[in-house]
Short mmCIF file of C-alpha atoms in Angstrom, two decimals:
data_model
loop_
_atom_site.label_atom_id
_atom_site.label_comp_id
_atom_site.label_asym_id
_atom_site.label_seq_id
_atom_site.Cartn_x
_atom_site.Cartn_y
_atom_site.Cartn_z
CA MET A 1 11.95 -7.90 56.63
CA SER A 2 14.94 -6.08 58.03
CA MET A 3 15.81 -2.60 56.85
CA SER A 4 19.04 -3.69 55.13
CA LEU A 5 17.38 -6.61 53.33
CA ARG A 6 14.56 -4.32 52.19
CA HIS A 7 17.17 -1.87 50.86
CA ILE A 8 19.00 -4.63 48.94
CA VAL A 9 15.78 -5.95 47.40
CA SER A 10 14.61 -2.49 46.34
CA ARG A 11 18.03 -1.69 44.79
CA SER A 12 17.99 -5.00 42.93
CA LEU A 13 14.51 -4.35 41.54
CA ALA A 14 15.44 -0.80 40.54
CA SER A 15 18.53 -1.98 38.65
CA ARG A 16 16.49 -4.62 36.79
CA GLN A 17 13.99 -2.02 35.67
CA LYS A 18 16.77 0.11 34.16
CA ARG A 19 18.18 -2.76 32.05
CA LYS A 20 16.85 -3.03 28.54
CA ASP A 21 15.56 -6.39 27.33
CA PRO A 22 18.06 -7.69 24.72
CA TRP A 23 15.28 -9.50 22.84
CA SER A 24 12.83 -7.01 21.40
CA MET A 25 9.33 -8.19 20.51
CA PRO A 26 8.41 -8.67 16.82
CA HIS A 27 6.60 -5.75 15.17
CA THR A 28 8.29 -3.19 17.42
CA PRO A 29 10.35 -0.48 15.71
CA GLU A 30 13.47 -1.78 17.48
CA HIS A 31 12.96 -5.32 16.16
CA ILE A 32 12.16 -4.22 12.63
CA ALA A 33 15.29 -2.03 12.57
CA SER A 34 17.54 -4.72 14.03
CA THR A 35 16.42 -7.42 11.57
CA THR A 36 16.61 -5.40 8.36
CA SER A 37 18.85 -6.95 5.72
CA PRO A 38 21.12 -4.64 3.73
CA THR A 39 19.57 -3.60 0.42
CA ASP A 40 22.87 -3.46 -1.48
CA ILE A 41 23.62 -7.18 -1.36
CA PRO A 42 22.64 -9.55 -4.17
CA PRO A 43 19.90 -12.13 -3.64
CA PRO A 44 20.97 -15.42 -2.07
CA GLU A 45 22.25 -18.01 -4.51
CA PRO A 46 20.30 -21.28 -4.21
CA LEU A 47 22.19 -24.55 -3.93
CA PRO A 48 22.12 -26.50 -7.19
CA ARG A 49 20.07 -29.68 -6.84
CA HIS A 50 20.63 -31.53 -10.09
CA GLY A 51 18.12 -34.24 -10.90
CA GLU A 52 15.79 -33.47 -8.01
CA SER A 53 12.26 -34.68 -8.78
CA LEU A 54 9.22 -32.51 -8.10
CA GLU A 55 8.10 -34.82 -5.28
CA THR A 56 11.52 -34.69 -3.64
CA MET A 57 11.53 -30.92 -4.02
CA ARG A 58 8.06 -30.69 -2.42
CA ALA A 59 9.16 -32.87 0.50
CA ARG A 60 12.31 -30.77 1.01
CA LEU A 61 10.36 -27.51 0.89
CA VAL A 62 7.80 -28.81 3.39
CA TYR A 63 10.64 -29.70 5.75
CA GLN A 64 12.43 -26.37 5.21
CA SER A 65 9.22 -24.43 5.81
CA ARG A 66 8.84 -26.10 9.23
CA LYS A 67 12.45 -25.73 10.37
CA ARG A 68 13.30 -22.09 9.80
CA GLY A 69 14.78 -20.93 13.07
CA THR A 70 12.09 -18.54 14.25
CA LEU A 71 8.70 -19.64 15.48
CA GLU A 72 6.95 -16.86 13.56
CA SER A 73 8.47 -17.95 10.25
CA ASP A 74 7.88 -21.63 11.03
CA LEU A 75 4.18 -21.02 11.61
CA LEU A 76 3.71 -18.75 8.61
CA LEU A 77 5.63 -20.86 6.10
CA SER A 78 4.53 -24.30 7.29
CA THR A 79 0.87 -23.23 7.12
CA PHE A 80 1.46 -21.93 3.61
CA ALA A 81 3.28 -25.12 2.58
CA GLN A 82 0.52 -27.34 3.96
CA GLU A 83 -2.15 -25.42 2.03
CA HIS A 84 -0.35 -24.79 -1.28
CA LEU A 85 2.71 -26.93 -2.04
CA GLY A 86 0.68 -29.98 -3.07
CA THR A 87 -0.88 -28.12 -5.99
CA MET A 88 2.08 -26.01 -7.13
CA ASN A 89 3.69 -26.59 -10.51
CA ALA A 90 7.47 -26.72 -11.12
CA GLU A 91 7.79 -22.97 -11.73
CA GLU A 92 5.89 -22.08 -8.53
CA LEU A 93 7.92 -24.58 -6.50
CA SER A 94 11.12 -23.07 -7.87
CA GLU A 95 9.97 -19.59 -6.84
CA PHE A 96 9.09 -20.84 -3.34
CA ASP A 97 12.52 -22.49 -3.18
CA LYS A 98 14.16 -19.12 -3.93
CA LEU A 99 12.00 -17.42 -1.29
CA MET A 100 13.15 -19.98 1.28
CA ASP A 101 16.73 -18.78 0.75
CA GLU A 102 15.82 -15.31 2.02
CA PRO A 103 16.36 -14.39 5.70
CA ASP A 104 13.52 -15.43 8.04
CA TRP A 105 12.67 -12.01 9.36
CA ASP A 106 12.61 -10.50 5.86
CA ILE A 107 10.09 -13.12 4.69
CA TYR A 108 8.03 -12.63 7.83
CA TYR A 109 7.90 -8.84 7.59
CA TRP A 110 7.22 -8.90 3.83
CA ALA A 111 4.30 -11.27 4.42
CA THR A 112 2.91 -9.24 7.30
CA GLY A 113 3.24 -5.96 5.41
CA LYS A 114 5.65 -4.39 7.92
CA ARG A 115 8.44 -4.09 5.39
CA THR A 116 8.45 -3.48 1.64
CA PRO A 117 9.95 -6.40 -0.27
CA PRO A 118 12.89 -5.74 -2.60
CA GLU A 119 12.28 -5.32 -6.31
CA ARG A 120 12.92 -9.03 -7.01
CA TRP A 121 9.83 -9.87 -4.89
CA ALA A 122 7.71 -6.75 -5.47
CA ASP A 123 5.38 -8.35 -8.06
CA SER A 124 5.51 -11.91 -6.76
CA LYS A 125 2.22 -13.81 -6.86
CA LEU A 126 3.75 -16.23 -4.37
CA LEU A 127 4.42 -13.48 -1.84
CA GLU A 128 0.87 -12.22 -2.33
CA MET A 129 -0.44 -15.73 -1.62
CA LEU A 130 1.73 -15.82 1.51
CA ARG A 131 0.20 -12.54 2.70
CA VAL A 132 -3.27 -14.11 2.43
CA VAL A 133 -2.21 -17.15 4.52
CA ARG A 134 -1.02 -14.93 7.37
CA ARG A 135 -3.56 -15.41 10.16
CA MET A 136 -1.52 -14.55 13.22
CA PRO A 137 -2.43 -11.39 15.13
CA ASP A 138 0.15 -8.66 15.47
CA LEU A 139 2.37 -9.31 18.48
CA HIS A 140 2.49 -5.89 20.13
#
């Protein structure tokens, strides 16, 4: 390799090493800080679904648990849905429906114990069940 080409390659590699990755890994302090939802906003307002049967609600929640937007949330929530939605009563399904309106990373970090849930979810049996389902290793 010529001297000038070697110089260009080494400068290129050095500049790449100085650039910060814009996508931080989950469970890193940077990621947890960048995905934190403001605490002063009210909980999300669910869409009204008048006349929705329990079976339709179950089917919708199964679909929503699989199509979240982040792979981590998809895996966590779809596993939970597969194991629990079939036996949930109307009240439990309604609570899960409300949880599904929360931001993905909040649900994920509440379930993995990396973030304290807000007061509205602090004593939730559903969130406790979700913590038990979590089987993925930490990604650090």
